[in-house]
């Protein structure tokens, strides 16, 4: 753990293992922190806050810029660690590391653009000056699926704004978090400004974060269920929150779209990170006239995806995070099959050639998926493409919006008016139009409805860590 600028063990001296999900091997052990460790970390962050907030934006920016340079220099090394600890193929891990570094650069730049306002007063003898101040000590909780970029997406804007941070990474990927912290330390972040508490059991740490009065804000990325609990507790104690939660993305292919192009996009975005992404398409609504060509192209691409250890050449799909994740996928596929869905490829665990040592499920395409199936309602978080053919007259937008989630959506059409109407009609906050990667450090990312509150990235991202201060001057 990293507290007040020192690398240390848990007070209890306990530790836990980080395990490679592709091989089941122990990679290393890390300190198993508890509530007391979290409180020490908050002490450090609280003590460091005045001097960090008091630095100029230019000083904070220079440190973030240095961290960006170091992350780019170590991209290969970080990607390798991520593949070993999280499982995604090496190339995807390198792409994620680049995305993670993008946030450090973006917020090194945004730090210098935290502008205020002057506002005319109704009184001739008064002037209003509005300035921005950092909210204070931030508690951050991050997931395992994007174990480096989800950290910099929070640490970048928090540090740029002048906040100090205590972070608890996911118990499945503590080593990636440690690697990010080593970079920030080397870049010159002063002691106490960023603190890291690793823990096997997240709940006691979450309880400290939501109850300690010195924490001004909780920023969380993870499941809707956990986010809801944290938001409730944080709300009771009137803390600010940002919640990046689950998704259930629709992927709409209109009748005029090119089904081959759409299927190519679908095969890339659905199986990215083995489907373990909050923006992963979970329901593919394909016009019935396009469905046959779309499913044929998608199936032929998916059949060619090789599963295995992400360090090996030619691997397109890595393991799932754990046994529970495999069991969830299995349950959704069996449920769909029993209710009439057709399995075009995959549809089973992978056990051969040593894959039984990890958590592998075959890349799967289901078609004829209907609303009574679990997969139509639940986030899968696994390698299953579920195709729902629709007819003229079906209200596809209503079908797409028929979910509590509102994170990402995708639409394929060659008709600009239809594209615009679809974007306007979808209750989702991130929409790809003939595009499978509508994300960037420069653009806001976040969800509507049960997918969360607040935005990360872009110029909006730093606002989440700032307060407005109104000063009325009598002159
Ligand atoms: P999770 O909610 O189980 O865990 C996320 C984090 O919360 C981990 O660090 C975990 O240790 C911690 N946590 C779990 N229980 C806690 C508790 N009681 N108190 C405090 N912390 C607790 O989610 P996960 O399975 O790791 O991640 C997958 C989920 O994250 C999916 O639903 C996915 O859609 C979502 N996600 C969302 C985004 C986004 O930006 N919207 C990005 C990535 C992942």
Coordinates of C-alpha atoms and ligand atoms in Angstrom, one line a residue:
X1 CA 0.0 0.0 0.0
X2 CA 1.1 3.6 -0.5
X3 CA 0.3 5.9 2.4
X4 CA 1.8 9.4 3.0
X5 CA 4.5 8.7 0.4
X6 CA 5.6 5.4 1.9
X7 CA 5.2 1.8 0.6
X8 CA 4.0 -0.3 3.5
X9 CA 2.3 -3.4 4.7
X10 CA -1.2 -3.6 6.1
X11 CA -1.3 -2.8 9.9
X12 CA -2.6 -6.3 10.4
X13 CA 0.4 -7.7 8.4
X14 CA -2.1 -9.7 6.4
X15 CA -1.8 -10.1 2.6
X16 CA -3.7 -11.6 -0.3
X17 CA -2.9 -13.1 -3.7
X18 CA -3.2 -11.6 -7.2
X19 CA -4.0 -14.5 -9.6
X20 CA -3.5 -14.8 -13.3
X21 CA -7.1 -15.5 -14.7
X22 CA -5.6 -17.4 -17.7
X23 CA -3.5 -19.9 -15.8
X24 CA -4.7 -19.8 -12.2
X25 CA -1.1 -19.1 -11.1
X26 CA -0.3 -16.7 -8.2
X27 CA 1.5 -13.7 -9.6
X28 CA 2.3 -11.9 -6.3
X29 CA 0.9 -11.1 -2.9
X30 CA -0.2 -7.6 -1.8
X31 CA -1.2 -6.1 1.6
X32 CA -4.7 -6.8 2.8
X33 CA -5.8 -3.4 4.2
X34 CA -8.7 -2.8 6.5
X35 CA -10.6 0.1 8.0
X36 CA -7.7 1.3 10.1
X37 CA -5.4 1.4 7.1
X38 CA -8.0 3.4 5.1
X39 CA -8.3 5.8 8.0
X40 CA -4.5 6.3 8.0
X41 CA -4.6 7.0 4.3
X42 CA -7.4 9.6 4.8
X43 CA -5.3 11.3 7.6
X44 CA -2.4 11.6 5.0
X45 CA -4.7 12.9 2.2
X46 CA -6.3 15.4 4.6
X47 CA -3.0 16.7 5.8
X48 CA -1.6 17.0 2.3
X49 CA -4.7 18.8 0.9
X50 CA -3.9 22.4 1.8
X51 CA -0.5 22.5 0.2
X52 CA -1.5 20.5 -2.9
X53 CA -4.6 22.8 -3.4
X54 CA -2.3 25.7 -2.8
X55 CA 0.1 24.9 -5.7
X56 CA -0.4 26.6 -8.9
X57 CA -2.2 24.8 -11.7
X58 CA 1.0 25.0 -13.7
X59 CA 2.9 23.1 -10.9
X60 CA 0.2 20.4 -10.8
X61 CA 0.1 20.2 -14.6
X62 CA 3.9 19.7 -14.8
X63 CA 3.7 16.6 -12.6
X64 CA 0.8 15.1 -14.6
X65 CA 2.7 15.8 -17.8
X66 CA 5.7 13.9 -16.4
X67 CA 3.4 11.0 -15.4
X68 CA 2.0 10.9 -18.9
X69 CA 5.6 10.7 -20.3
X70 CA 6.5 7.9 -17.9
X71 CA 3.4 5.9 -18.7
X72 CA 4.0 6.2 -22.5
X73 CA 7.7 5.1 -21.9
X74 CA 6.5 2.1 -19.9
X75 CA 3.6 1.2 -22.1
X76 CA 5.0 -2.3 -23.0
X77 CA 5.8 -3.2 -19.4
X78 CA 2.4 -2.0 -18.1
X79 CA 0.6 -3.8 -20.9
X80 CA 2.4 -7.0 -20.1
X81 CA 1.5 -6.7 -16.4
X82 CA -2.1 -6.0 -17.3
X83 CA -2.3 -9.1 -19.5
X84 CA -0.9 -11.3 -16.8
X85 CA -3.1 -9.9 -14.0
X86 CA -6.4 -9.1 -15.9
X87 CA -6.2 -11.4 -19.0
X88 CA -6.8 -9.2 -22.0
X89 CA -4.6 -9.8 -25.0
X90 CA -1.4 -7.9 -25.1
X91 CA -2.5 -5.5 -27.9
X92 CA -5.7 -4.6 -26.1
X93 CA -3.7 -4.1 -22.9
X94 CA -1.3 -1.7 -24.8
X95 CA -4.4 0.2 -26.2
X96 CA -5.8 0.5 -22.7
X97 CA -2.5 1.8 -21.4
X98 CA -2.4 4.4 -24.2
X99 CA -6.0 5.4 -23.2
X100 CA -5.0 5.6 -19.6
X101 CA -2.0 7.9 -20.4
X102 CA -4.3 10.1 -22.5
X103 CA -6.2 11.1 -19.3
X104 CA -2.9 12.2 -17.7
X105 CA -2.1 14.4 -20.7
X106 CA -5.6 15.7 -21.1
X107 CA -5.8 16.8 -17.4
X108 CA -2.3 18.2 -17.4
X109 CA -3.7 20.5 -20.0
X110 CA -7.2 21.1 -18.4
X111 CA -5.6 22.0 -15.0
X112 CA -4.6 25.3 -16.6
X113 CA -8.1 26.0 -17.9
X114 CA -10.1 26.0 -14.6
X115 CA -11.8 29.4 -15.3
X116 CA -14.2 31.4 -13.2
X117 CA -16.7 34.0 -14.2
X118 CA -17.7 37.6 -13.3
X119 CA -21.4 38.2 -13.2
X120 CA -23.2 41.5 -13.4
X121 CA -25.0 42.5 -10.2
X122 CA -28.3 44.3 -9.9
X123 CA -26.6 46.6 -7.5
X124 CA -24.4 49.3 -8.8
X125 CA -22.1 49.0 -5.8
X126 CA -21.6 45.3 -6.0
X127 CA -19.4 42.9 -8.1
X128 CA -19.7 39.1 -8.3
X129 CA -16.6 37.0 -8.9
X130 CA -17.1 33.3 -9.2
X131 CA -14.1 31.1 -8.7
X132 CA -13.5 27.3 -8.6
X133 CA -12.0 25.4 -5.7
X134 CA -11.1 21.8 -5.3
X135 CA -13.7 19.8 -3.4
X136 CA -11.2 18.3 -1.0
X137 CA -10.2 14.7 -0.2
X138 CA -11.5 12.2 -2.8
X139 CA -12.1 8.5 -2.2
X140 CA -11.9 6.5 -5.4
X141 CA -13.0 2.8 -6.0
X142 CA -12.1 1.2 -9.3
X143 CA -12.9 -2.0 -11.2
X144 CA -10.7 -4.8 -12.5
X145 CA -11.9 -4.8 -16.2
X146 CA -9.9 -1.6 -17.1
X147 CA -7.4 -1.7 -14.3
X148 CA -5.2 1.2 -15.4
X149 CA -7.4 3.5 -17.4
X150 CA -10.1 3.6 -14.7
X151 CA -7.5 4.9 -12.3
X152 CA -6.1 7.7 -14.4
X153 CA -9.6 8.7 -15.5
X154 CA -10.2 9.6 -11.8
X155 CA -6.6 10.5 -10.6
X156 CA -6.0 12.8 -13.6
X157 CA -8.8 15.3 -13.0
X158 CA -8.7 15.0 -9.2
X159 CA -5.0 16.0 -9.1
X160 CA -5.5 18.6 -11.8
X161 CA -8.3 20.2 -9.7
X162 CA -6.1 20.3 -6.5
X163 CA -7.8 17.4 -4.7
X164 CA -6.0 14.7 -2.7
X165 CA -7.0 11.0 -3.2
X166 CA -7.3 7.7 -1.4
X167 CA -7.9 4.9 -3.8
X168 CA -9.0 1.3 -3.4
X169 CA -8.5 -0.7 -6.5
X170 CA -10.3 -3.9 -7.3
X171 CA -9.1 -6.9 -5.4
X172 CA -8.5 -8.8 -8.7
X173 CA -6.0 -6.2 -10.1
X174 CA -4.0 -4.6 -7.3
X175 CA -0.7 -4.9 -9.1
X176 CA -1.8 -2.7 -12.0
X177 CA -2.8 -0.1 -9.4
X178 CA 0.6 -0.3 -7.7
X179 CA 2.3 0.2 -11.1
X180 CA 0.3 3.4 -11.7
X181 CA 1.2 4.7 -8.3
X182 CA 4.9 4.0 -8.9
X183 CA 4.7 6.2 -12.0
X184 CA 2.9 9.0 -10.1
X185 CA 5.4 8.9 -7.3
X186 CA 8.3 9.1 -9.7
X187 CA 6.6 12.0 -11.5
X188 CA 6.8 13.9 -8.3
X189 CA 3.4 13.8 -6.7
X190 CA 4.2 14.9 -3.1
X191 CA 3.7 12.5 -0.1
X192 CA 0.1 12.2 1.1
X193 CA -1.5 13.6 -2.1
X194 CA -2.3 10.1 -3.5
X195 CA -2.8 7.1 -1.3
X196 CA -3.4 3.5 -2.2
X197 CA -5.2 0.9 0.0
X198 CA -5.3 -2.6 -1.4
X199 CA -7.8 -5.0 0.3
X200 CA -9.4 -8.3 -0.3
X201 CA -12.6 -7.4 1.3
X202 CA -13.8 -4.0 -0.1
X203 CA -16.7 -3.4 2.2
X204 CA -14.9 -2.1 5.4
X205 CA -12.9 0.3 3.2
X206 CA -16.1 1.5 1.5
X207 CA -17.7 2.0 4.9
X208 CA -14.8 4.2 6.0
X209 CA -15.0 6.2 2.7
X210 CA -18.7 6.9 3.0
X211 CA -18.7 7.7 6.7
X212 CA -15.4 9.6 7.4
X213 CA -16.4 13.3 7.5
X214 CA -13.0 14.3 5.9
X215 CA -14.0 12.6 2.6
X216 CA -15.6 15.2 0.4
X217 CA -16.4 13.1 -2.6
X218 CA -16.7 9.4 -3.6
X219 CA -15.9 8.5 -7.2
X220 CA -16.8 4.9 -8.1
X221 CA -16.7 2.7 -11.2
X222 CA -18.2 -0.7 -10.9
X223 CA -21.6 -2.5 -10.7
X224 CA -24.9 -0.7 -10.3
X225 CA -25.6 -2.8 -7.2
X226 CA -22.5 -1.7 -5.3
X227 CA -22.8 1.9 -6.7
X228 CA -26.3 2.2 -5.4
X229 CA -25.2 1.1 -1.8
X230 CA -22.3 3.5 -1.8
X231 CA -24.4 6.3 -3.2
X232 CA -27.0 5.8 -0.5
X233 CA -24.4 5.9 2.3
X234 CA -22.6 8.9 0.7
X235 CA -25.9 10.7 0.2
X236 CA -26.8 10.3 3.9
X237 CA -23.5 12.0 4.8
X238 CA -24.0 14.6 2.0
X239 CA -20.9 13.7 0.1
X240 CA -20.5 14.4 -3.6
X241 CA -20.6 11.4 -5.8
X242 CA -19.6 10.3 -9.3
X243 CA -21.0 6.9 -10.3
X244 CA -19.9 5.0 -13.4
X245 CA -22.0 1.9 -13.4
X246 CA -23.3 -1.0 -15.5
X247 CA -24.6 -0.9 -19.0
X248 CA -26.8 -3.0 -21.4
X249 CA -25.9 -1.4 -24.7
X250 CA -28.2 -1.8 -27.7
X251 CA -26.6 -2.1 -31.2
X252 CA -29.2 -1.2 -33.8
X253 CA -28.7 -2.1 -37.5
X254 CA -31.3 -0.4 -39.7
X255 CA -32.5 -1.9 -42.9
X256 CA -30.4 0.5 -45.0
X257 CA -27.2 -0.3 -43.2
X258 CA -24.3 -2.3 -44.7
X259 CA -24.7 -5.6 -42.7
X260 CA -21.1 -6.7 -43.3
X261 CA -19.7 -3.4 -42.1
X262 CA -22.0 -3.5 -39.1
X263 CA -21.1 -7.1 -38.2
X264 CA -17.4 -6.3 -38.5
X265 CA -17.9 -3.5 -36.0
X266 CA -20.0 -5.7 -33.7
X267 CA -17.4 -8.5 -33.7
X268 CA -14.8 -6.0 -32.6
X269 CA -16.6 -4.1 -29.9
X270 CA -18.6 -7.1 -28.5
X271 CA -15.5 -9.2 -27.9
X272 CA -13.2 -6.5 -26.7
X273 CA -12.0 -7.5 -23.3
X274 CA -14.0 -10.8 -23.6
X275 CA -17.2 -8.8 -23.4
X276 CA -16.2 -7.4 -20.0
X277 CA -16.8 -3.8 -20.7
X278 CA -19.6 -1.5 -19.5
X279 CA -20.1 -0.3 -23.1
X280 CA -20.2 -3.8 -24.6
X281 CA -23.3 -4.3 -26.9
X282 CA -25.7 -6.7 -25.1
X283 CA -28.6 -6.6 -27.5
X284 CA -28.1 -6.5 -31.3
X285 CA -31.4 -5.3 -32.9
X286 CA -31.0 -6.2 -36.6
X287 CA -33.6 -5.5 -39.2
X288 CA -35.0 -8.9 -40.5
X289 CA -33.9 -8.2 -44.0
X290 CA -30.3 -7.8 -42.9
X291 CA -30.3 -10.4 -40.1
X292 CA -29.1 -13.3 -42.2
X293 CA -26.2 -11.5 -43.8
X294 CA -25.3 -9.9 -40.5
X295 CA -25.4 -13.1 -38.5
X296 CA -23.4 -15.0 -41.2
X297 CA -20.6 -12.3 -41.2
X298 CA -20.6 -12.0 -37.4
X299 CA -20.4 -15.8 -36.9
X300 CA -17.6 -16.2 -39.4
X301 CA -15.6 -13.5 -37.7
X302 CA -16.3 -14.8 -34.2
X303 CA -15.5 -18.4 -35.1
X304 CA -12.0 -17.2 -36.0
X305 CA -11.3 -15.6 -32.6
X306 CA -8.7 -17.7 -30.8
X307 CA -9.0 -17.9 -27.0
X308 CA -6.1 -18.3 -24.8
X309 CA -3.3 -16.6 -22.7
X310 CA -3.2 -13.0 -23.9
X311 CA 0.6 -13.2 -23.9
X312 CA 0.5 -15.6 -26.8
X313 CA 0.5 -14.5 -30.4
X314 CA -2.8 -14.4 -32.3
X315 CA -5.0 -14.5 -29.2
X316 CA -8.2 -12.6 -29.8
X317 CA -10.0 -13.4 -26.6
X318 CA -8.8 -13.8 -23.1
X319 CA -10.2 -15.4 -19.9
X320 CA -13.1 -14.1 -17.9
X321 CA -12.3 -12.7 -14.5
X322 CA -13.4 -15.7 -12.3
X323 CA -15.6 -18.7 -12.1
X324 CA -18.6 -16.7 -11.1
X325 CA -18.3 -14.8 -14.4
X326 CA -18.2 -18.0 -16.4
X327 CA -21.2 -19.4 -14.5
X328 CA -23.2 -16.2 -15.2
X329 CA -22.5 -16.5 -19.0
X330 CA -23.3 -20.2 -18.9
X331 CA -26.7 -19.5 -17.2
X332 CA -27.6 -16.8 -19.7
X333 CA -26.8 -19.0 -22.7
X334 CA -28.6 -22.0 -21.3
X335 CA -31.6 -19.9 -20.5
X336 CA -31.7 -18.4 -24.1
X337 CA -31.2 -21.9 -25.7
X338 CA -34.0 -23.4 -23.6
X339 CA -36.3 -20.5 -24.7
X340 CA -35.6 -20.9 -28.5
X341 CA -32.5 -18.9 -29.3
X342 CA -30.2 -20.5 -31.9
X343 CA -26.5 -21.0 -31.0
X344 CA -24.6 -20.1 -34.2
X345 CA -21.2 -20.7 -32.6
X346 CA -19.6 -21.2 -29.2
X347 CA -22.1 -21.8 -26.4
X348 CA -19.8 -23.7 -24.0
X349 CA -16.9 -23.5 -21.7
X350 CA -13.4 -24.0 -23.1
X351 CA -11.5 -26.8 -21.2
X352 CA -9.0 -28.2 -23.8
X353 CA -5.3 -27.3 -24.2
X354 CA -4.9 -26.2 -20.6
X355 CA -7.7 -23.6 -20.7
X356 CA -9.4 -25.4 -17.9
X357 CA -6.8 -23.9 -15.6
X358 CA -8.3 -20.4 -16.3
X359 CA -11.8 -19.1 -16.8
X360 CA -12.6 -19.5 -20.4
X361 CA -15.9 -19.4 -22.3
X362 CA -16.1 -19.8 -26.1
X363 CA -17.0 -16.7 -28.1
X364 CA -20.6 -17.1 -28.8
X365 CA -23.3 -15.9 -31.3
X366 CA -26.9 -16.3 -30.4
X367 CA -29.8 -15.4 -32.7
X368 CA -33.5 -15.2 -32.4
X369 CA -33.1 -13.7 -28.9
X370 CA -36.4 -12.6 -27.4
X371 CA -37.5 -10.3 -24.5
X372 CA -38.3 -13.3 -22.2
X373 CA -34.6 -14.3 -22.1
X374 CA -32.2 -13.3 -19.3
X375 CA -29.7 -12.1 -21.7
X376 CA -32.2 -9.6 -23.1
X377 CA -32.5 -8.0 -19.6
X378 CA -29.2 -8.6 -17.7
X379 CA -25.7 -7.2 -18.4
X380 CA -23.8 -10.3 -19.6
X381 CA -20.2 -9.1 -19.1
X382 CA -19.0 -12.0 -21.2
X383 CA -18.3 -13.1 -24.8
X384 CA -21.9 -13.6 -26.1
X385 CA -23.4 -11.6 -29.0
X386 CA -27.2 -11.7 -28.7
X387 CA -29.0 -10.9 -32.0
X388 CA -32.7 -9.8 -31.9
X389 CA -34.1 -9.6 -35.4
X390 CA -36.8 -6.9 -35.8
X391 CA -39.5 -6.2 -38.4
X392 CA -40.9 -3.0 -40.0
X393 CA -43.4 -1.6 -37.5
X394 CA -41.5 -2.7 -34.4
X395 CA -40.7 0.2 -32.2
X396 CA -36.9 -0.4 -32.0
X397 CA -36.2 2.7 -30.1
X398 CA -38.7 1.7 -27.4
X399 CA -37.1 -1.8 -27.4
X400 CA -33.6 -0.4 -27.0
X401 CA -34.7 2.0 -24.3
X402 CA -36.5 -0.8 -22.4
X403 CA -33.8 -1.2 -19.8
X404 CA -32.9 0.5 -16.5
X405 CA -29.4 1.2 -18.0
X406 CA -28.4 4.2 -20.1
X407 CA -24.7 4.1 -20.8
X408 CA -23.6 3.2 -24.4
X409 CA -25.6 2.5 -27.6
X410 CA -24.6 2.0 -31.2
X411 CA -26.5 2.6 -34.5
X412 CA -25.7 1.6 -38.0
X413 CA -27.4 3.4 -40.9
X414 CA -26.5 5.2 -44.1
X415 CA -29.4 7.7 -43.7
X416 CA -28.2 10.8 -41.9
X417 CA -31.7 11.8 -40.8
X418 CA -32.4 8.3 -39.4
X419 CA -29.0 8.5 -37.6
X420 CA -29.9 11.8 -36.0
X421 CA -33.4 10.7 -35.0
X422 CA -32.0 7.5 -33.5
X423 CA -29.4 9.5 -31.5
X424 CA -32.2 11.8 -30.2
X425 CA -34.5 9.0 -29.4
X426 CA -32.1 6.8 -27.5
X427 CA -31.9 7.3 -23.7
X428 CA -28.2 6.6 -23.6
X429 CA -25.3 8.9 -22.9
X430 CA -22.6 7.6 -25.3
X431 CA -23.7 6.7 -28.8
X432 CA -21.6 5.4 -31.7
X433 CA -23.0 6.1 -35.1
X434 CA -21.5 3.7 -37.6
X435 CA -18.7 3.8 -35.0
X436 CA -17.6 1.3 -32.4
X437 CA -15.4 3.5 -30.3
X438 CA -17.2 6.6 -29.2
X439 CA -14.8 7.2 -26.3
X440 CA -11.8 9.5 -25.8
X441 CA -10.1 11.3 -23.0
X442 CA -11.4 14.5 -24.7
X443 CA -15.1 13.5 -24.5
X444 CA -17.4 13.1 -21.6
X445 CA -18.1 9.5 -20.5
X446 CA -20.9 8.4 -18.2
X447 CA -24.4 7.1 -17.9
X448 CA -28.0 8.0 -17.7
X449 CA -30.6 6.2 -15.5
X450 CA -29.1 3.3 -13.5
X451 CA -25.8 3.6 -15.4
X452 CA -24.7 6.3 -13.1
X453 CA -24.3 10.0 -12.2
X454 CA -21.7 12.4 -13.4
X455 CA -19.2 12.3 -16.3
X456 CA -15.5 11.5 -16.6
X457 CA -13.2 12.8 -19.3
X458 CA -13.4 15.9 -21.4
X459 CA -13.8 19.3 -19.8
X460 CA -16.8 18.1 -17.9
X461 CA -14.6 15.5 -16.1
X462 CA -12.7 18.1 -14.0
X463 CA -15.9 19.9 -12.9
X464 CA -16.7 16.8 -10.8
X465 CA -13.8 17.7 -8.6
X466 CA -14.5 21.4 -8.3
X467 CA -16.8 23.6 -6.3
X468 CA -18.1 27.1 -7.3
X469 CA -17.3 29.9 -4.9
X470 CA -19.3 33.1 -5.2
X471 CA -17.8 36.3 -3.9
X472 CA -20.0 39.4 -3.7
X473 CA -17.9 42.5 -3.3
X474 CA -19.3 45.8 -2.1
X475 CA -17.3 48.6 -3.7
Ligands
LIG1 P1 -18.0 -4.4 -8.5 O1 -19.1 -3.4 -8.2 O2 -18.2 -5.7 -7.9 O3 -16.6 -3.9 -8.1 C1 -16.1 -2.6 -8.4 C2 -15.3 -2.1 -7.3 O4 -16.1 -1.9 -6.1 C3 -14.1 -3.0 -6.9 O5 -13.0 -2.2 -6.5 C4 -14.7 -3.7 -5.6 O6 -13.7 -4.1 -4.7 C5 -15.5 -2.6 -5.0 N1 -16.6 -3.0 -4.1 C6 -17.4 -4.1 -4.2 N2 -18.2 -4.2 -3.2 C7 -18.0 -3.1 -2.4 C8 -18.5 -2.5 -1.2 N3 -19.5 -3.2 -0.6 N4 -18.0 -1.4 -0.7 C9 -17.0 -0.8 -1.4 N5 -16.5 -1.2 -2.5 C10 -16.9 -2.3 -3.0 O7 -17.9 -4.4 -10.1 P2 -16.9 -5.2 -11.0 O8 -17.5 -6.6 -11.1 O9 -15.5 -5.1 -10.5 O10 -17.0 -4.4 -12.3 C11 -17.9 -4.7 -13.3 C12 -19.0 -3.6 -13.3 O11 -18.4 -2.3 -13.5 C13 -19.9 -3.8 -14.5 O12 -21.2 -3.7 -14.1 C14 -19.5 -2.7 -15.5 O13 -20.5 -2.4 -16.3 C15 -19.1 -1.6 -14.5 N6 -18.2 -0.7 -15.2 C16 -18.6 0.5 -15.5 C17 -17.8 1.4 -16.1 C18 -18.3 2.8 -16.4 O14 -17.5 3.7 -16.7 N7 -19.6 3.1 -16.4 C19 -16.5 1.1 -16.5 C20 -16.0 -0.2 -16.2 C21 -16.9 -1.1 -15.5

